Coordinates of C-alpha atoms in Angstrom, one line a residue:
M1 CA -39.9 19.1 42.9
S2 CA -37.6 19.2 39.9
T3 CA -38.7 17.7 36.6
R4 CA -35.2 17.5 35.2
K5 CA -34.4 14.0 33.8
P6 CA -31.4 12.1 35.1
N7 CA -28.2 12.2 33.1
G8 CA -28.3 9.6 30.3
E9 CA -32.0 9.2 30.2
A10 CA -33.7 9.7 26.8
S11 CA -36.1 12.6 26.2
I12 CA -39.2 12.3 24.0
Y13 CA -41.4 15.2 23.0
L14 CA -43.8 16.5 20.3
G15 CA -42.2 19.2 18.2
R16 CA -43.7 22.2 16.7
D17 CA -43.4 20.6 13.3
G18 CA -45.9 17.9 14.3
W19 CA -43.3 15.2 14.5
W20 CA -42.4 13.2 17.6
H21 CA -38.7 13.5 18.5
G22 CA -36.4 11.4 20.7
R23 CA -32.9 12.2 21.9
V24 CA -30.6 9.6 23.5
T25 CA -27.2 10.2 25.0
V26 CA -25.0 7.2 23.9
G27 CA -21.6 8.3 24.9
V28 CA -19.1 11.1 24.2
K29 CA -17.6 12.4 21.0
A30 CA -13.9 12.6 20.1
D31 CA -13.8 16.2 21.6
G32 CA -15.3 15.1 24.9
S33 CA -18.8 16.6 24.3
P34 CA -21.9 14.4 24.9
D35 CA -22.9 12.3 21.9
R36 CA -26.7 12.7 21.7
R37 CA -28.5 10.9 18.8
H38 CA -31.7 12.1 17.4
R39 CA -34.7 10.0 16.1
M40 CA -38.1 11.2 14.8
A41 CA -41.4 9.7 13.8
K42 CA -45.0 10.5 13.1
T43 CA -46.3 8.8 16.3
E44 CA -45.1 8.6 19.8
I45 CA -45.2 4.8 19.7
A46 CA -42.9 4.7 16.7
V47 CA -40.4 7.2 18.2
R48 CA -40.3 5.3 21.5
Q49 CA -39.4 2.1 19.6
K50 CA -36.6 3.9 17.9
V51 CA -35.3 5.3 21.2
K52 CA -35.5 1.8 22.7
D53 CA -33.4 0.4 19.8
L54 CA -30.8 3.1 20.3
E55 CA -30.6 2.4 24.1
K56 CA -30.2 -1.3 23.4
L57 CA -27.3 -0.7 21.1
R58 CA -25.8 1.7 23.7
D59 CA -26.1 -0.8 26.5
Q60 CA -24.7 -3.6 24.4
K61 CA -21.8 -1.4 23.4
R62 CA -22.7 -1.8 19.7
M63 CA -23.5 1.8 19.0
P64 CA -22.3 3.0 15.5
R65 CA -19.7 5.8 15.5
A66 CA -21.0 9.3 15.0
G67 CA -20.8 10.9 11.6
R68 CA -21.9 10.1 8.1
I69 CA -21.7 6.4 7.3
P70 CA -19.7 5.7 4.1
T71 CA -20.9 3.6 1.2
V72 CA -19.5 0.1 0.6
A73 CA -17.4 1.5 -2.3
Q74 CA -16.0 4.3 -0.1
W75 CA -15.2 2.0 2.8
M76 CA -13.5 -0.6 0.6
G77 CA -11.3 2.1 -0.8
T78 CA -10.4 3.2 2.7
Y79 CA -9.9 -0.4 4.0
L80 CA -7.6 -1.4 1.2
T81 CA -5.6 1.8 1.1
T82 CA -5.0 2.4 4.8
I83 CA -5.7 -0.9 6.6
A84 CA -5.2 -4.0 4.5
N85 CA -2.0 -2.8 2.9
L86 CA -0.3 -2.8 6.3
K87 CA -0.8 -6.6 6.7
L88 CA -1.3 -8.2 3.3
K89 CA 1.4 -9.3 0.9
P90 CA 1.6 -7.3 -2.3
R91 CA 0.1 -10.1 -4.5
S92 CA -2.7 -10.6 -2.1
L93 CA -3.4 -6.9 -1.9
D94 CA -3.6 -6.8 -5.7
D95 CA -6.1 -9.6 -5.7
Y96 CA -8.2 -7.7 -3.1
W97 CA -8.2 -4.6 -5.3
S98 CA -9.1 -6.6 -8.5
K99 CA -12.1 -8.3 -6.9
T100 CA -13.2 -5.0 -5.3
R101 CA -13.1 -3.1 -8.6
N102 CA -14.7 -5.9 -10.7
D103 CA -17.2 -7.5 -8.4
I104 CA -17.9 -5.7 -5.1
I105 CA -18.2 -2.1 -6.2
P106 CA -20.4 -2.9 -9.3
G107 CA -22.6 -5.3 -7.1
I108 CA -23.1 -3.5 -3.8
G109 CA -20.9 -0.4 -3.9
R110 CA -23.7 2.2 -3.7
H111 CA -25.2 0.8 -0.5
R112 CA -24.5 2.5 2.7
L113 CA -22.7 0.3 5.2
D114 CA -25.4 0.5 7.8
K115 CA -28.1 -0.2 5.2
L116 CA -26.4 -3.3 3.7
Q117 CA -28.5 -6.4 4.1
P118 CA -27.8 -10.1 3.7
E119 CA -30.1 -10.2 0.8
H120 CA -27.9 -7.8 -1.1
L121 CA -24.9 -10.1 -0.8
E122 CA -26.9 -13.2 -1.7
R123 CA -28.2 -11.5 -4.9
M124 CA -24.7 -10.4 -5.8
Y125 CA -23.3 -14.0 -5.3
T126 CA -26.2 -15.4 -7.4
A127 CA -25.5 -13.0 -10.2
M128 CA -21.8 -13.8 -10.2
L129 CA -22.5 -17.5 -10.4
A130 CA -24.9 -16.9 -13.3
E131 CA -22.2 -14.9 -15.1
G132 CA -20.0 -18.0 -15.0
H133 CA -17.7 -17.2 -12.1
A134 CA -16.4 -20.2 -10.2
P135 CA -17.7 -20.9 -6.7
S136 CA -14.1 -20.5 -5.4
H137 CA -14.0 -16.9 -6.9
V138 CA -17.3 -16.0 -5.2
L139 CA -16.0 -17.4 -1.9
K140 CA -12.9 -15.2 -2.1
V141 CA -15.2 -12.2 -2.7
H142 CA -17.2 -13.1 0.3
R143 CA -14.2 -13.4 2.5
I144 CA -12.9 -10.0 1.4
I145 CA -16.3 -8.4 2.2
S146 CA -16.6 -10.2 5.5
R147 CA -13.1 -9.0 6.5
A148 CA -13.8 -5.4 5.6
L149 CA -17.1 -5.4 7.4
K150 CA -15.5 -7.0 10.4
I151 CA -13.1 -4.0 10.7
A152 CA -16.0 -1.6 10.2
H153 CA -18.0 -3.4 13.0
R154 CA -14.9 -3.4 15.3
R155 CA -14.7 0.4 14.8
R156 CA -18.4 0.9 15.6
M157 CA -19.3 2.1 12.2
I158 CA -22.0 -0.5 11.9
S159 CA -23.8 -2.5 14.5
E160 CA -23.5 -5.9 12.8
N161 CA -21.4 -7.7 10.2
V162 CA -24.1 -8.9 7.8
A163 CA -21.6 -11.1 5.9
T164 CA -21.7 -13.5 8.9
L165 CA -25.5 -14.1 8.2
V166 CA -24.8 -15.2 4.6
D167 CA -23.8 -18.8 3.6
P168 CA -21.3 -18.5 0.7
P169 CA -21.2 -21.1 -2.1
T170 CA -19.7 -24.5 -1.3
V171 CA -16.4 -25.1 -3.0
D172 CA -15.4 -28.6 -3.9
E173 CA -11.7 -29.1 -3.2
T174 CA -9.7 -29.4 -6.4
E175 CA -8.4 -33.0 -6.7
A176 CA -4.7 -33.3 -7.0
N177 CA -3.4 -34.8 -10.3
P178 CA 0.3 -35.5 -9.7
F179 CA 2.7 -37.2 -12.1
T180 CA 3.3 -40.9 -12.0
K181 CA 6.9 -42.1 -12.0
E182 CA 6.6 -42.9 -15.7
E183 CA 5.2 -39.4 -16.4
V184 CA 8.1 -37.8 -14.4
T185 CA 10.5 -39.6 -16.7
A186 CA 8.7 -38.5 -19.9
F187 CA 8.5 -34.9 -18.6
L188 CA 12.2 -34.7 -17.8
Q189 CA 13.2 -36.3 -21.1
A190 CA 11.3 -33.5 -22.9
A191 CA 12.8 -30.9 -20.6
A192 CA 16.4 -32.2 -21.3
K193 CA 16.2 -30.7 -24.8
R194 CA 15.8 -27.1 -23.3
P195 CA 18.3 -24.8 -21.6
T196 CA 16.0 -24.6 -18.6
F197 CA 16.4 -28.4 -17.8
M198 CA 17.8 -27.8 -14.3
R199 CA 14.8 -25.6 -13.4
W200 CA 12.4 -28.5 -14.1
V201 CA 14.6 -31.1 -12.4
V202 CA 14.6 -29.0 -9.2
G203 CA 10.9 -28.1 -9.5
V204 CA 9.7 -31.7 -9.9
S205 CA 12.0 -33.3 -7.4
Q206 CA 12.2 -30.8 -4.6
G207 CA 8.6 -29.8 -4.3
F208 CA 9.1 -26.0 -4.6
R209 CA 6.4 -23.6 -5.4
Q210 CA 6.9 -21.8 -8.7
G211 CA 8.0 -18.5 -7.0
E212 CA 10.3 -20.3 -4.7
A213 CA 12.0 -22.3 -7.5
L214 CA 12.5 -19.1 -9.7
G215 CA 13.6 -17.1 -6.6
L216 CA 16.4 -19.4 -5.7
R217 CA 19.8 -17.6 -5.7
W218 CA 23.2 -19.0 -5.4
R219 CA 23.9 -17.4 -2.0
Y220 CA 21.1 -19.5 -0.6
V221 CA 22.3 -22.8 -2.1
D222 CA 24.7 -24.7 0.2
L223 CA 26.3 -27.3 -2.0
E224 CA 28.6 -28.5 0.8
Q225 CA 25.8 -29.1 3.3
E226 CA 23.5 -30.1 0.4
L227 CA 20.7 -27.7 1.4
F228 CA 18.5 -25.3 -0.4
H229 CA 17.4 -22.2 1.6
P230 CA 14.2 -20.9 0.0
R231 CA 14.2 -17.6 1.9
W232 CA 12.9 -15.6 -1.1
Q233 CA 10.4 -16.0 -3.9
L234 CA 10.2 -14.3 -7.3
Q235 CA 6.8 -12.6 -8.1
R236 CA 5.5 -10.2 -10.7
L237 CA 3.9 -7.3 -8.8
T238 CA 1.6 -4.6 -10.2
W239 CA 3.2 -1.2 -10.8
R240 CA 2.0 1.6 -8.5
H241 CA 1.9 5.4 -9.3
G242 CA 4.7 7.5 -7.8
C243 CA 3.2 10.8 -8.9
Q244 CA 0.8 13.1 -7.1
D245 CA -2.1 12.8 -9.5
P246 CA -2.6 9.2 -10.7
H247 CA -5.8 10.1 -12.6
A248 CA -4.2 12.8 -14.7
C249 CA -1.1 10.7 -15.2
G250 CA -3.0 8.0 -17.0
A251 CA -5.3 10.4 -18.9
R252 CA -4.3 9.3 -22.4
L253 CA -5.1 5.6 -21.5
H254 CA -8.5 6.2 -19.9
R255 CA -11.3 4.5 -21.8
F256 CA -14.8 5.2 -20.4
E257 CA -16.9 3.6 -23.2
P258 CA -17.2 -0.2 -23.7
C259 CA -15.5 -1.8 -26.7
P260 CA -17.6 -2.4 -29.9
P261 CA -18.9 -6.0 -30.5
R262 CA -16.0 -6.9 -32.8
C263 CA -13.1 -5.1 -31.2
A264 CA -9.9 -5.2 -33.1
T265 CA -7.8 -3.5 -30.5
H266 CA -8.0 -6.3 -27.9
K267 CA -8.5 -9.3 -30.2
G268 CA -5.3 -10.8 -28.9
Y269 CA -6.4 -10.6 -25.3
K270 CA -7.0 -14.0 -23.7
R271 CA -9.6 -12.7 -21.3
G272 CA -11.4 -10.5 -23.9
C273 CA -11.8 -6.7 -23.8
P274 CA -11.0 -5.0 -20.5
K275 CA -13.8 -3.3 -18.7
P276 CA -14.2 0.5 -19.1
C277 CA -12.4 2.8 -16.7
A278 CA -14.2 4.4 -13.7
K279 CA -14.7 8.1 -13.8
T280 CA -12.1 8.5 -11.1
C281 CA -9.7 5.9 -12.6
T282 CA -6.2 5.8 -11.0
R283 CA -4.9 2.8 -12.9
H284 CA -2.4 2.6 -15.8
A285 CA 0.5 2.9 -13.3
S286 CA 2.8 1.0 -15.7
T287 CA 3.2 4.1 -17.8
C288 CA 3.8 6.5 -14.9
P289 CA 7.3 8.1 -15.2
Q290 CA 7.8 7.7 -11.5
R291 CA 6.3 4.2 -11.2
K292 CA 7.4 2.0 -8.3
D293 CA 7.0 -1.4 -6.5
G294 CA 6.3 -3.4 -9.7
G295 CA 7.7 -5.8 -12.1
L296 CA 9.7 -8.9 -11.1
V297 CA 10.6 -8.6 -7.5
F298 CA 12.2 -10.9 -4.9
T299 CA 9.7 -11.1 -1.9
R300 CA 9.6 -13.1 1.3
P301 CA 7.4 -16.3 1.4
K302 CA 4.1 -16.0 3.2
T303 CA 5.2 -18.0 6.3
K304 CA 8.4 -18.5 8.3
K305 CA 7.9 -22.3 7.8
S306 CA 8.3 -21.8 4.1
Q307 CA 11.8 -20.5 4.6
E308 CA 13.2 -23.6 6.3
P309 CA 16.0 -25.4 4.5
V310 CA 15.3 -28.4 2.2
P311 CA 17.8 -31.2 1.6
I312 CA 19.1 -31.4 -2.0
L313 CA 18.8 -34.8 -3.7
P314 CA 22.3 -36.3 -3.9
P315 CA 22.1 -36.9 -7.7
L316 CA 21.6 -33.2 -8.2
I317 CA 24.8 -32.1 -6.6
P318 CA 27.2 -32.7 -9.5
W319 CA 24.5 -31.3 -11.9
L320 CA 24.3 -28.1 -9.9
H321 CA 28.1 -27.7 -10.0
E322 CA 28.0 -28.1 -13.8
H323 CA 25.0 -25.7 -14.1
K324 CA 26.9 -23.1 -12.1
A325 CA 30.0 -23.5 -14.3
Q326 CA 27.9 -23.1 -17.5
Q327 CA 26.2 -20.0 -16.1
E328 CA 29.6 -18.5 -15.3
E329 CA 30.7 -19.1 -18.9
A330 CA 27.5 -17.4 -20.2
R331 CA 28.1 -14.4 -17.9
V332 CA 31.6 -14.0 -19.3
A333 CA 30.4 -14.3 -22.9
A334 CA 27.6 -11.8 -22.4
G335 CA 30.0 -9.2 -21.0
A336 CA 28.3 -5.8 -20.4
A337 CA 24.9 -7.1 -21.5
W338 CA 24.7 -9.4 -18.5
H339 CA 22.3 -8.4 -15.8
E340 CA 23.6 -9.8 -12.5
S341 CA 20.7 -11.1 -10.4
G342 CA 22.4 -14.0 -8.6
A343 CA 19.5 -16.3 -9.6
L344 CA 19.9 -20.0 -9.9
F345 CA 17.9 -20.1 -13.1
T346 CA 18.2 -17.2 -15.5
R347 CA 17.5 -16.0 -19.0
P348 CA 20.4 -15.7 -21.5
D349 CA 21.1 -12.1 -20.3
G350 CA 21.2 -13.0 -16.6
R351 CA 17.8 -11.8 -15.6
P352 CA 15.5 -14.2 -13.6
L353 CA 13.1 -16.4 -15.5
D354 CA 9.7 -14.8 -16.1
P355 CA 6.9 -16.7 -14.2
R356 CA 4.5 -16.2 -17.2
Q357 CA 7.0 -17.7 -19.7
D358 CA 7.8 -20.4 -17.1
W359 CA 4.1 -21.4 -17.0
E360 CA 3.8 -21.5 -20.7
E361 CA 6.9 -23.6 -21.0
F362 CA 5.4 -26.1 -18.5
K363 CA 2.3 -26.4 -20.7
E364 CA 4.5 -27.0 -23.8
L365 CA 6.5 -29.7 -22.1
L366 CA 3.3 -31.5 -21.1
A367 CA 2.3 -31.6 -24.7
E368 CA 5.7 -32.7 -25.9
A369 CA 5.8 -35.5 -23.3
G370 CA 2.3 -36.7 -24.1
I371 CA 1.0 -35.9 -20.6
S372 CA -2.6 -34.7 -20.0
D373 CA -3.0 -31.0 -19.1
R374 CA -2.7 -30.2 -15.4
R375 CA -1.7 -27.5 -13.0
L376 CA 1.9 -26.5 -12.4
Y377 CA 1.3 -27.3 -8.7
D378 CA 0.4 -30.9 -9.7
G379 CA 3.7 -31.3 -11.5
S380 CA 5.8 -30.0 -8.6
R381 CA 4.6 -30.1 -5.0
H382 CA 1.8 -32.7 -5.5
T383 CA 4.2 -35.0 -7.4
T384 CA 6.9 -34.7 -4.7
G385 CA 4.5 -35.4 -1.9
T386 CA 2.8 -38.3 -3.6
I387 CA 6.0 -40.1 -4.7
L388 CA 7.5 -39.7 -1.2
N389 CA 4.3 -41.3 0.2
E390 CA 4.7 -44.2 -2.3
L391 CA 8.2 -44.7 -1.1
G392 CA 6.9 -45.2 2.4
V393 CA 8.0 -41.9 3.9
D394 CA 5.8 -40.9 6.9
M395 CA 3.5 -37.9 6.8
P396 CA 5.5 -35.7 9.4
T397 CA 8.6 -36.1 7.3
I398 CA 6.7 -35.1 4.1
M399 CA 5.3 -32.2 5.9
E400 CA 8.9 -31.0 6.8
I401 CA 10.0 -31.4 3.2
L402 CA 7.0 -29.5 1.8
R403 CA 7.3 -27.0 4.7
H404 CA 3.7 -27.0 5.7
T405 CA 2.5 -25.6 9.0
Q406 CA -0.2 -28.3 9.5
I407 CA -0.2 -32.0 8.6
S408 CA -3.8 -31.8 7.4
Q409 CA -2.5 -29.5 4.6
T410 CA 0.1 -32.2 3.7
R411 CA -2.6 -34.9 3.4
R412 CA -4.3 -32.8 0.8
Y413 CA -1.1 -32.7 -1.3
V414 CA -0.7 -36.5 -1.2
K415 CA -2.9 -38.6 -3.5
G416 CA -3.3 -42.3 -3.1
R417 CA -2.7 -44.5 -6.1
S418 CA -5.1 -47.3 -7.1
T419 CA -2.0 -49.5 -7.7
L420 CA -0.9 -49.0 -4.1
S421 CA -4.5 -49.8 -2.9
K422 CA -4.6 -53.0 -4.9
D423 CA -1.1 -54.0 -3.6
A424 CA -2.2 -53.3 0.0
M425 CA -5.3 -55.4 -0.4
R426 CA -3.3 -58.2 -2.0
R427 CA -0.9 -58.3 0.9
M428 CA -3.9 -58.2 3.3
G429 CA -5.4 -61.2 1.5
E430 CA -2.2 -63.1 1.8
A431 CA -2.1 -62.4 5.5
L432 CA -5.6 -63.6 6.1
R433 CA -5.6 -66.4 3.6
G434 CA -5.3 -69.2 6.2
S435 CA -8.0 -67.7 8.5
V436 CA -10.4 -67.2 5.6
A437 CA -10.0 -70.8 4.5
E438 CA -10.5 -72.2 8.0
A439 CA -13.7 -70.1 8.4
A440 CA -15.0 -71.2 5.1
T441 CA -14.5 -74.9 6.1
E442 CA -16.4 -74.4 9.4
T443 CA -19.2 -72.7 7.6
R444 CA -19.8 -75.6 5.1
T445 CA -19.9 -78.0 8.1
E446 CA -22.5 -76.0 9.9
T447 CA -24.8 -75.5 6.9
T448 CA -25.0 -79.1 5.5
D449 CA -28.4 -79.5 7.1
R450 CA -30.4 -77.2 4.8
R451 CA -34.0 -76.0 5.1
S452 CA -35.3 -78.4 2.4
A453 CA -33.7 -81.4 4.2
R454 CA -35.3 -80.5 7.5
A455 CA -38.7 -80.1 5.8
R456 CA -38.5 -83.6 4.2
R457 CA -37.7 -85.1 7.7
R458 CA -40.7 -83.4 9.2
R459 CA -43.0 -84.9 6.5
R460 CA -41.6 -88.4 7.1
V461 CA -42.3 -88.1 10.8
Q462 CA -45.8 -87.0 10.2

């Protein structure tokens, strides 16, 4: 009788080296040959357990792919270079790269993917919070890791996504702080002294994001139908190398040692001295002679809903006509020095407004108007949504104006005012005034016979 084992059944034997060996067929390789995995241990019981674990992964179709498993650092580089860049917007991809270089690789980059444990992630998150990072920053890092591990799990490089076993820090939602009507007036009075006045009028009244306001071009402004078409946004993108050897291209800018305690080179940097370069640094693309895909660029908004037209406030129509005429005069006066961009809001030479300078100007206007510091979002989208709500506009209409995909998102943009709450309770009190008075009268009638009076009557009867 043959002693040959059936196809697919594991074989366990004691080798000449004194170790117990187990071999399990888990599938086929890319070339069609059998994929047999090997496990070894000092005892038969231990190797049988390892074989059983392999068979369980095989039966559950969770068997890791054959080959050497990459480290977290290697996989993150592959994921961002060849997978995420096909789906993410440029600014989002830059953010992924930044958090990978500064947080993920220093924290867990040397771990092999299949050896990564939930405790490794938890220790990294704890260290990041201790360093002063905001919980929202740690949560973004967690989401990046989780997405990268999800793709690795889907491709059978690992048997489980350990990020799903970790609870990231809880993030308190940032409370909106929109302008009041009085603050809007003060802000626009301060902006009226500047040549960028129309940019702030449109930004405060129309509820545009910063990139959408700066990305408006005359071809997408329909003054006859009184509609804005925000089909593009202006963003500053990170430059990318166009050469074949990025590391050699930025050789003169590589800095592998940390800065001294009192560094004079970066004393003007708001975020302090930059971190040292990695040994294989491929950054410094802004100095590459063949640099590409960077600088101020018109890009599409994130969703199709964001590209829907927005009605222009009627009072803005004559102002926009006047603004267009003034821009035409500036173009003629500049002559050959004019850079035609077609933008609604431009610098004196015709180039679009810089988002960084735009943000700084917003902060200056807050100080000039005597308004407390707040985010640019608060002075634009949150202000538009809140004032529309105060005027009695229903939520679905506000959602259409702000171009949100979900009404729950719109509710986060609208902040209730204490004055409106008091007014609502005042009106409710007036509506219930008669009922309350009548109920109070009935209550006094029923409670004239108090406990003390009943006790005195009992004593007289006794």
